[in-house]
CSV table of C-alpha atoms and ligand atoms in Angstrom, one decimal:
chain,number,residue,atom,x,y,z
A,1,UNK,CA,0.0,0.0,0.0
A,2,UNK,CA,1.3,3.9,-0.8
A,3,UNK,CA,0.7,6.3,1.6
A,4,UNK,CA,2.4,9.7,2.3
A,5,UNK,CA,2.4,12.4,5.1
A,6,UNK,CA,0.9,15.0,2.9
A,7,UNK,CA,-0.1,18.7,4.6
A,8,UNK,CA,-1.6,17.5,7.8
A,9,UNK,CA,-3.5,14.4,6.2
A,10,UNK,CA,-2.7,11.0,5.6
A,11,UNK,CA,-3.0,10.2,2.1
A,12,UNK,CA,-3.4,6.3,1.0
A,13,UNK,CA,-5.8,3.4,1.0
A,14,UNK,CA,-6.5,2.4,5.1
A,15,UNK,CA,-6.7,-1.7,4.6
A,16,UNK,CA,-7.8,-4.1,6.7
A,17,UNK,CA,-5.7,-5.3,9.5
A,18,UNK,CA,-6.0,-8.3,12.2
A,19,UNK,CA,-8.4,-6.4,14.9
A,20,UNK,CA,-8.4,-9.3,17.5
A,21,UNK,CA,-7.5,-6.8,20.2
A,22,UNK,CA,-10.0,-4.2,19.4
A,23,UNK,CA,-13.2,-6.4,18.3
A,24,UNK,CA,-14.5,-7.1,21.5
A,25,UNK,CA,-14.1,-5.6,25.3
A,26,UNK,CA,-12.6,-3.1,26.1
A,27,UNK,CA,-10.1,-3.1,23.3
A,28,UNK,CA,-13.0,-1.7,21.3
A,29,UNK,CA,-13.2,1.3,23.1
A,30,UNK,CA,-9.9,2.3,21.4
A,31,UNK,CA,-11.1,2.7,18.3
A,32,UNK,CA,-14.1,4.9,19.9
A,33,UNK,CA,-11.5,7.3,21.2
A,34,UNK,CA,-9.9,7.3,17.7
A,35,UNK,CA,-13.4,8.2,15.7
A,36,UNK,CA,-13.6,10.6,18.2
A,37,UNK,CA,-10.2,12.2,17.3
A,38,UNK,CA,-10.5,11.9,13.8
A,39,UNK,CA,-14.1,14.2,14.0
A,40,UNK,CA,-12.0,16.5,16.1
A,41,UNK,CA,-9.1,16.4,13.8
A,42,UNK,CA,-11.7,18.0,10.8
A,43,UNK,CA,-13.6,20.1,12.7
A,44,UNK,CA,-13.4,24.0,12.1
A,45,UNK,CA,-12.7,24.5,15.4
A,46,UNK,CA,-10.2,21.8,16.3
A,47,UNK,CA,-8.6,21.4,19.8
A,48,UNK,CA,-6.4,18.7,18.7
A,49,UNK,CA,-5.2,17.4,15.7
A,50,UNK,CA,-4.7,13.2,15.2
A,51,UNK,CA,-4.1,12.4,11.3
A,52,UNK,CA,-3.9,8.8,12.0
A,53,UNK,CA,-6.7,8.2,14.4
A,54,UNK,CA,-9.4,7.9,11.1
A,55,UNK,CA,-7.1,5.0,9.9
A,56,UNK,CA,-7.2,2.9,13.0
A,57,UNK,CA,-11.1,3.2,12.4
A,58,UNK,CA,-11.5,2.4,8.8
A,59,UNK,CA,-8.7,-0.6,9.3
A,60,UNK,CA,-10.8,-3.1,12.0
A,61,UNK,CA,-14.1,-4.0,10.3
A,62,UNK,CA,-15.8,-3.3,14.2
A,63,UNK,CA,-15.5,0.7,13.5
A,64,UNK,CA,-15.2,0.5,9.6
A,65,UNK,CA,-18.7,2.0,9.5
A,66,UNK,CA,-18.3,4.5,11.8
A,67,UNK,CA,-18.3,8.1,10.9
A,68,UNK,CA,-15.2,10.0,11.2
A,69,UNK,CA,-16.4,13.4,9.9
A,70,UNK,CA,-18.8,15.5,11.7
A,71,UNK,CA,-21.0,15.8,8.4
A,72,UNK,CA,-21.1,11.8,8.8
A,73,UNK,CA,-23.6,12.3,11.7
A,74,UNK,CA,-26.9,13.5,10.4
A,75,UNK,CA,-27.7,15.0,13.6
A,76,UNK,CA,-24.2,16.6,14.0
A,77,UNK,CA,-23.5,18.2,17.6
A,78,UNK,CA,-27.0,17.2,18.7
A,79,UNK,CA,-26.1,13.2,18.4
A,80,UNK,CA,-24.8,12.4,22.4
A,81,UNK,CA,-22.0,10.4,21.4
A,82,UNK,CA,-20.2,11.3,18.2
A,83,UNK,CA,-21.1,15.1,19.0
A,84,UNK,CA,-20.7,16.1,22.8
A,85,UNK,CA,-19.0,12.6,23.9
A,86,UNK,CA,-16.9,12.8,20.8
A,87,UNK,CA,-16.0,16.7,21.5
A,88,UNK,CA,-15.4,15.5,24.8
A,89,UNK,CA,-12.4,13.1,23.7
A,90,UNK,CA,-11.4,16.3,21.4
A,91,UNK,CA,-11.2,18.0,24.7
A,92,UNK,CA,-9.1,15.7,26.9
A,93,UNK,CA,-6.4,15.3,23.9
A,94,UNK,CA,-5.2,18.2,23.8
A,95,UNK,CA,-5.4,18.8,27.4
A,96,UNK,CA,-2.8,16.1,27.9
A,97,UNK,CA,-0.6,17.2,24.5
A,98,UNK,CA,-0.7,20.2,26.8
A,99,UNK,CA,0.2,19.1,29.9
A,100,UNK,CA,2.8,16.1,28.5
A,101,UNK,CA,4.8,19.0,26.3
A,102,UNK,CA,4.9,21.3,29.4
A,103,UNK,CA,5.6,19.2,31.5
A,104,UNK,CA,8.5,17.6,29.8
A,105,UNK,CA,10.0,21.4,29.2
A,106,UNK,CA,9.5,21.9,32.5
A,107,UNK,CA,11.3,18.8,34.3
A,108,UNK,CA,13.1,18.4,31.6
A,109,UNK,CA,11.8,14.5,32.0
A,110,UNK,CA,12.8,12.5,28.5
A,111,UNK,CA,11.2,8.9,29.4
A,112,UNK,CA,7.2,8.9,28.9
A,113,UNK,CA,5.3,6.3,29.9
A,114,UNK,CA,1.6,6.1,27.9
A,115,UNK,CA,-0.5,3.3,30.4
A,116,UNK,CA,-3.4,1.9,28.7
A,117,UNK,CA,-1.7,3.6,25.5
A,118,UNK,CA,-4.6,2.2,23.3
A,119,UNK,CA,-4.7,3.9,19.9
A,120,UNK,CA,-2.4,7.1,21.6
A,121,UNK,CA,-0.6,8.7,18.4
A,122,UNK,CA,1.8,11.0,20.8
A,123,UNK,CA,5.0,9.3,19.6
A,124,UNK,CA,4.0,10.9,16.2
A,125,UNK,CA,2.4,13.8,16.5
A,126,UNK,CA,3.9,15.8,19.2
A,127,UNK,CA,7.3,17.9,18.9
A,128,UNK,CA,9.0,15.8,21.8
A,129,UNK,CA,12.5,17.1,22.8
A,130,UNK,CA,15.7,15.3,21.6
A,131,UNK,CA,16.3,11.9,22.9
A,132,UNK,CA,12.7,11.5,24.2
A,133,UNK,CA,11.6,7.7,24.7
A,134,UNK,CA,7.4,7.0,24.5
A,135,UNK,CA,6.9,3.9,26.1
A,136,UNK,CA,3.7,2.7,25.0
A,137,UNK,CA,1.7,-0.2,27.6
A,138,UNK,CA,-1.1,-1.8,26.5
A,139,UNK,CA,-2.4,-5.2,25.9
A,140,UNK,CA,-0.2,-6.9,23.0
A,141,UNK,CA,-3.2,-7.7,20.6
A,142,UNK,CA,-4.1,-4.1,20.8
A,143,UNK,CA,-0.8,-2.8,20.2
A,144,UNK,CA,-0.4,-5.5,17.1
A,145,UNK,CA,-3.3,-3.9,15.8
A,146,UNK,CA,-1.8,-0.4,16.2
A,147,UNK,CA,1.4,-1.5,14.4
A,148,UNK,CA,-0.5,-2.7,11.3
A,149,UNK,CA,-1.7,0.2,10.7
A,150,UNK,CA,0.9,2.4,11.4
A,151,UNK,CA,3.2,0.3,9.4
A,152,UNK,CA,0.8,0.7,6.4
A,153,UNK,CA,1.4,4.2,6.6
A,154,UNK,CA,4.7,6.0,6.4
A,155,UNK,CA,4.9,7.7,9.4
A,156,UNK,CA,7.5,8.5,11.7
A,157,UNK,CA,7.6,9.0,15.0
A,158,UNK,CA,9.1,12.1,16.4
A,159,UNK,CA,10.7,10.5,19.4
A,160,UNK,CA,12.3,6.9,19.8
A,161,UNK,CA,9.0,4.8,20.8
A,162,UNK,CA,9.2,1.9,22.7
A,163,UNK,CA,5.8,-0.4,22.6
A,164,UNK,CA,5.6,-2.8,25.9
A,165,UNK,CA,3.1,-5.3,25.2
A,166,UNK,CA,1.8,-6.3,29.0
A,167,UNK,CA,-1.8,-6.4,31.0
A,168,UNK,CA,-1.6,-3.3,33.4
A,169,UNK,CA,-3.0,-5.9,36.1
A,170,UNK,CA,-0.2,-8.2,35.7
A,171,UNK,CA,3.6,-7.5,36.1
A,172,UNK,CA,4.6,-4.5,34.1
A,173,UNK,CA,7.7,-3.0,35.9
A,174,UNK,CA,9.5,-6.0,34.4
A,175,UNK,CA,7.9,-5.6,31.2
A,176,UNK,CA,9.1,-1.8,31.1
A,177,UNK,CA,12.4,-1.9,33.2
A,178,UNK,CA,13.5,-4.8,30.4
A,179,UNK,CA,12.5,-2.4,27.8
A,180,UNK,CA,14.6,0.1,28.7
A,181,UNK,CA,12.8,2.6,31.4
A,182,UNK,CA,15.3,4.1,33.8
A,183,UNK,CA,13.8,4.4,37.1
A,184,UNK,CA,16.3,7.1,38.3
A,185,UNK,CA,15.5,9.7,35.2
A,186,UNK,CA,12.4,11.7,35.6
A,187,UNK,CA,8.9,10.8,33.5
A,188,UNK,CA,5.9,12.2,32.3
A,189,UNK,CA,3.2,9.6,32.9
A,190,UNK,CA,-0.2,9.2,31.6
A,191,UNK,CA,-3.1,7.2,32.3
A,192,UNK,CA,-6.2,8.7,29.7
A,193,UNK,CA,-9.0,6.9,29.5
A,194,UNK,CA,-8.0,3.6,31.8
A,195,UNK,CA,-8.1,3.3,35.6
A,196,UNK,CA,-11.8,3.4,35.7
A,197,UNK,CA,-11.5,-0.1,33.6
A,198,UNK,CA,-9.1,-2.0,35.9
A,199,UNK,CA,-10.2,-3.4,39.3
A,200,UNK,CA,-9.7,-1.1,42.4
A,201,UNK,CA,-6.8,-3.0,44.0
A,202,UNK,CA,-5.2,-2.2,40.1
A,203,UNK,CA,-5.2,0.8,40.2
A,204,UNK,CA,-3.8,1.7,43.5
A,205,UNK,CA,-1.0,-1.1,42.8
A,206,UNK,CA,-0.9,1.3,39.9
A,207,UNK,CA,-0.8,4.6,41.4
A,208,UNK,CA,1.8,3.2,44.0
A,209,UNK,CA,3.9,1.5,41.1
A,210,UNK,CA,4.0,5.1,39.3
A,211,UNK,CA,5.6,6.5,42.6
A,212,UNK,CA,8.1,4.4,43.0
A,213,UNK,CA,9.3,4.2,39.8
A,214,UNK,CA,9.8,7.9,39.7
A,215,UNK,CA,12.5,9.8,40.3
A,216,UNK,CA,11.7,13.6,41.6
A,217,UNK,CA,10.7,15.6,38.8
A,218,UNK,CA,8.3,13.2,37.4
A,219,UNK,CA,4.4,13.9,36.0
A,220,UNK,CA,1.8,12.4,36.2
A,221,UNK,CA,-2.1,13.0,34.7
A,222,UNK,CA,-4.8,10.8,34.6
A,223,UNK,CA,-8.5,10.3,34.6
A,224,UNK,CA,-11.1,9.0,36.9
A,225,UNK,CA,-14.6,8.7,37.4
A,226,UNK,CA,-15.5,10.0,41.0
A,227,UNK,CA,-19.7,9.7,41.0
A,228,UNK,CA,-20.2,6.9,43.8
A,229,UNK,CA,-22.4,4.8,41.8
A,230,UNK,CA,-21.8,4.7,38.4
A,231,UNK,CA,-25.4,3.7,37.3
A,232,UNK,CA,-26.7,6.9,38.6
A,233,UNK,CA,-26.4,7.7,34.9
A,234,UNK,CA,-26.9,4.6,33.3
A,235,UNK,CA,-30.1,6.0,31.4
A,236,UNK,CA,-28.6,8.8,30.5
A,237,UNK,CA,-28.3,10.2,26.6
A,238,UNK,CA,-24.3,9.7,26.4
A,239,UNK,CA,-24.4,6.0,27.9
A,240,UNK,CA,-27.4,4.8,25.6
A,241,UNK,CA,-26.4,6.1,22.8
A,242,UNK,CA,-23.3,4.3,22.8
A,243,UNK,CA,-24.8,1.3,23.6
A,244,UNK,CA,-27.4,1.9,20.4
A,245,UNK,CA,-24.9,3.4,18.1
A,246,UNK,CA,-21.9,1.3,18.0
A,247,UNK,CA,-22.8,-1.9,20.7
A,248,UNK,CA,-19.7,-0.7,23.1
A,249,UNK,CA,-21.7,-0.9,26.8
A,250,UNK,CA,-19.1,1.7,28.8
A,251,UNK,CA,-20.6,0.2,31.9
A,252,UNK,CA,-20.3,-3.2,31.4
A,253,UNK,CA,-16.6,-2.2,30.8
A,254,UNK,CA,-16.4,-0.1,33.4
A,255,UNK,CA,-15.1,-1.7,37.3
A,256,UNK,CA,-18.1,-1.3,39.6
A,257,UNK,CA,-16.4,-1.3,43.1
A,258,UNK,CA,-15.9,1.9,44.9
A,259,UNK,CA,-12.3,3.5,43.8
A,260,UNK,CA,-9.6,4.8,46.3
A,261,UNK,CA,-8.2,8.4,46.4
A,262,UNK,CA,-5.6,8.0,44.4
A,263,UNK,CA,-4.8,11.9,44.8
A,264,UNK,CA,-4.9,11.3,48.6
A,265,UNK,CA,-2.2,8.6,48.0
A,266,UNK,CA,-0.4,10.8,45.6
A,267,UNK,CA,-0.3,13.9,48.5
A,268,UNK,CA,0.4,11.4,50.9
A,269,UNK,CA,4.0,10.1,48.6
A,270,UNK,CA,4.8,13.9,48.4
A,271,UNK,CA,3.0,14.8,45.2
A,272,UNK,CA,1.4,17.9,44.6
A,273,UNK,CA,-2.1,17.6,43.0
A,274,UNK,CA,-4.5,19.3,41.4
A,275,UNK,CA,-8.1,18.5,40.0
A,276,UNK,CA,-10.4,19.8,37.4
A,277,UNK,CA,-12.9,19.0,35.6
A,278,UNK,CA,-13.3,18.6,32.1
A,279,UNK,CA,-15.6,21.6,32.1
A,280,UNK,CA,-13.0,24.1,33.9
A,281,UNK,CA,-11.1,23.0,30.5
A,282,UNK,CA,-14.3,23.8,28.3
A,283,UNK,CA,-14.1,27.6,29.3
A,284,UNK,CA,-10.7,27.6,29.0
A,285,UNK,CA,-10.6,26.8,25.4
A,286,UNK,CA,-14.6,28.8,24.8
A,287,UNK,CA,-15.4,25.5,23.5
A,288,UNK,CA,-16.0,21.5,24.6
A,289,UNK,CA,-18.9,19.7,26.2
A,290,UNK,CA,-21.2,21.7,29.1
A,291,UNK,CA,-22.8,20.2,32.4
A,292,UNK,CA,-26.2,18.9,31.7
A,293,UNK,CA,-28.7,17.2,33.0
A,294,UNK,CA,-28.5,13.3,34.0
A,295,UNK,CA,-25.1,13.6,32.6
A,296,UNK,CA,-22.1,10.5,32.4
A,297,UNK,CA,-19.5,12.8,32.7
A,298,UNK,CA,-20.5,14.1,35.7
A,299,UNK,CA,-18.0,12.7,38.0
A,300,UNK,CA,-15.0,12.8,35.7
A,301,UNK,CA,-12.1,14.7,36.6
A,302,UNK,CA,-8.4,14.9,34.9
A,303,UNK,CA,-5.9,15.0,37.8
A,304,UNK,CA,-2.2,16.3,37.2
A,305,UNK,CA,0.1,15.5,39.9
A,306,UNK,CA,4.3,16.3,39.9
A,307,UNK,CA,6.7,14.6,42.1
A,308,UNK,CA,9.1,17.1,44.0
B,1,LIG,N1,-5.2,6.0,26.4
B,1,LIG,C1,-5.7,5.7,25.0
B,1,LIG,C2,-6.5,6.9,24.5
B,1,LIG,O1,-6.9,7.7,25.3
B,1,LIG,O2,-6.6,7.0,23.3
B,1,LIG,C3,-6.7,4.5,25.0
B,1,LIG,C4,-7.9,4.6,25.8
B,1,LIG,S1,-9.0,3.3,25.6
B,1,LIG,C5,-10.5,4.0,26.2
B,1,LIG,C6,-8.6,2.2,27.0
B,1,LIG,C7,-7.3,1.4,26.7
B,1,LIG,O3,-6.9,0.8,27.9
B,1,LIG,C8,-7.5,0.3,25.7
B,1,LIG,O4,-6.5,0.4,24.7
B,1,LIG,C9,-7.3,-1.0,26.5
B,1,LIG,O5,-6.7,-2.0,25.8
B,1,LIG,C10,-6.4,-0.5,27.6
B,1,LIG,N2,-6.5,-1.3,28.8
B,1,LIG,C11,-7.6,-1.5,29.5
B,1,LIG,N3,-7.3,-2.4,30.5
B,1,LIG,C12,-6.0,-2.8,30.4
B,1,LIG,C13,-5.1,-3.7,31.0
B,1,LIG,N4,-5.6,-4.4,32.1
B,1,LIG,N5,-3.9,-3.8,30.6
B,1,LIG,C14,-3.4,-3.0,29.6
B,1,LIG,N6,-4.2,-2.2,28.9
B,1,LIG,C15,-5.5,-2.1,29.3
């Protein structure tokens, strides 16, 4: 297949690629994020910009009917998930392109570390520093799908990028320290889109993994969902429709149990913290999804934490 970098778009033929890790589960929920990003990316009004992401939908047969164009979606902005929920993906990108590239000028951190890194195009479309290492962890069928894609198309990464095939909920220090992560060098970490899918117990082996493998200087952002019962809002317009539209059932997905306060963990290893919702983020930028009524994204916050 020919395909070229070619003023912002990816120009060639997307083909089909083995999609065992993104047909069923959560793996599928990847390629949501990436339809997402590729109706952001051709918006008028971008926040974030992802020339790959419509590839990675148009190359597993599970999206391949999905729309990746905001004129795709006869009811546009009004439809709950590929307008607000999709706007809402838009959002979060390029809050964390934001906080990754300041916070790597600012620590001068060169390792980052992508958990969960699903269909994350970072590597290749952010202006990392010299001698920057991505380290991407996700499941390996997911990543093998990533890979045949990306291989299909000629792009290249803008910093060295390390993929680390490896379940979050299983041993991934060894996975990453044998891949080359120095625990003694500063990172920018990243967790978008995954704790509220592992266990509780995961994620706070998680949150106390990140601290100890970082050195002072380090970052850290991630997302969570704080409402204390996630079916509050199981009726509501963002949930159904993305059970109606495209079959993915976020709460089925989603772990039930009560999560910990991993901020108050965070605080409690030295870190400084801070919380926001999505919507502080919305009038930042004059545009992204508003509060409303019965509403799944209640509870979310991004949290951005830094090691001293
Ligand atoms: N961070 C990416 C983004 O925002 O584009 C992907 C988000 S996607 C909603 C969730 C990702 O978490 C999927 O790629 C999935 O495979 C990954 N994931 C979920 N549970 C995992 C686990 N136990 N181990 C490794 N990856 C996991």
């Amino acid at each position: 297949m020919s395909t070229h970098v070619d003023g912002g778009n990816v120009v060639g033929a997307t083909h089909h690629v083995n999609d065992t890790g993104v047909a069923s589960g959560v793996g599928t929920t990847a390629l949501l994020v990436a339809a997402a990003r590729a109706i952001e990316t051709h918006r008028h009004d971008s926040l974030a910009q992802d020339v790959f992401a419509e590839h990675f939908v148009r190359a597993a047969p599970a999206s391949a009917g999905w729309p990746t164009r905001l004129r795709q979606v006869p009811d546009g902005d009004a439809n709950p998930l590929w307008g607000r929920f999709a706007r809402y993906f838009g959002l979060r990108t390029r809050v964390l392109d934001d906080y990754l590239l300041q916070s790597v000028q600012a620590t001068g951190a060169r390792q980052i570390v992508l958990l969960g890194a699903g269909l994350d195009t970072r590597a290749f479309r952010l202006d990392w520093q010299p001698g920057s290492v991505v380290y991407e962890i996700d499941r390996a069928e997911v990543l093998a799908f990533k890979h045949g894609v990306l291989d299909g198309l000629s792009a290249t990464a803008q910093a060295a990028r390390v993929p680390v095939p490896v379940d979050l909920r299983a041993d991934w220090v060894t996975a990453l320290t044998d891949s080359g992560f120095d625990p003694a060098a500063p990172t920018a970490w990243l967790a978008e889109g995954l704790l509220f899918y592992l266990p509780a117990a995961a994620e706070t082996s998680l949150i106390a993994t990140v601290d100890r493998l970082s050195a002072s200087g380090s970052a850290l952002a991630y997302e969570v969902k704080l409402e204390p019962d996630l079916l509050t809002y199981r009726d509501s317009p963002l949930y159904l429709s993305t059970t109606a539209q495209i079959g993915i059932d976020l709460l089925a997905l989603f772990a039930k149990e009560p999560r910990p306060d991993s901020a108050g963990a965070l605080t409690n290893k030295g870190w400084s913290t801070s919380t926001h919702t999505p919507f502080d983020f919305t009038h930042h930028h004059g545009r992204g999804p508003l509060p409303e009524e019965n509403d799944a994204l209640a509870g979310n916050r991004w949290v951005f934490a830094n090691k001293h």
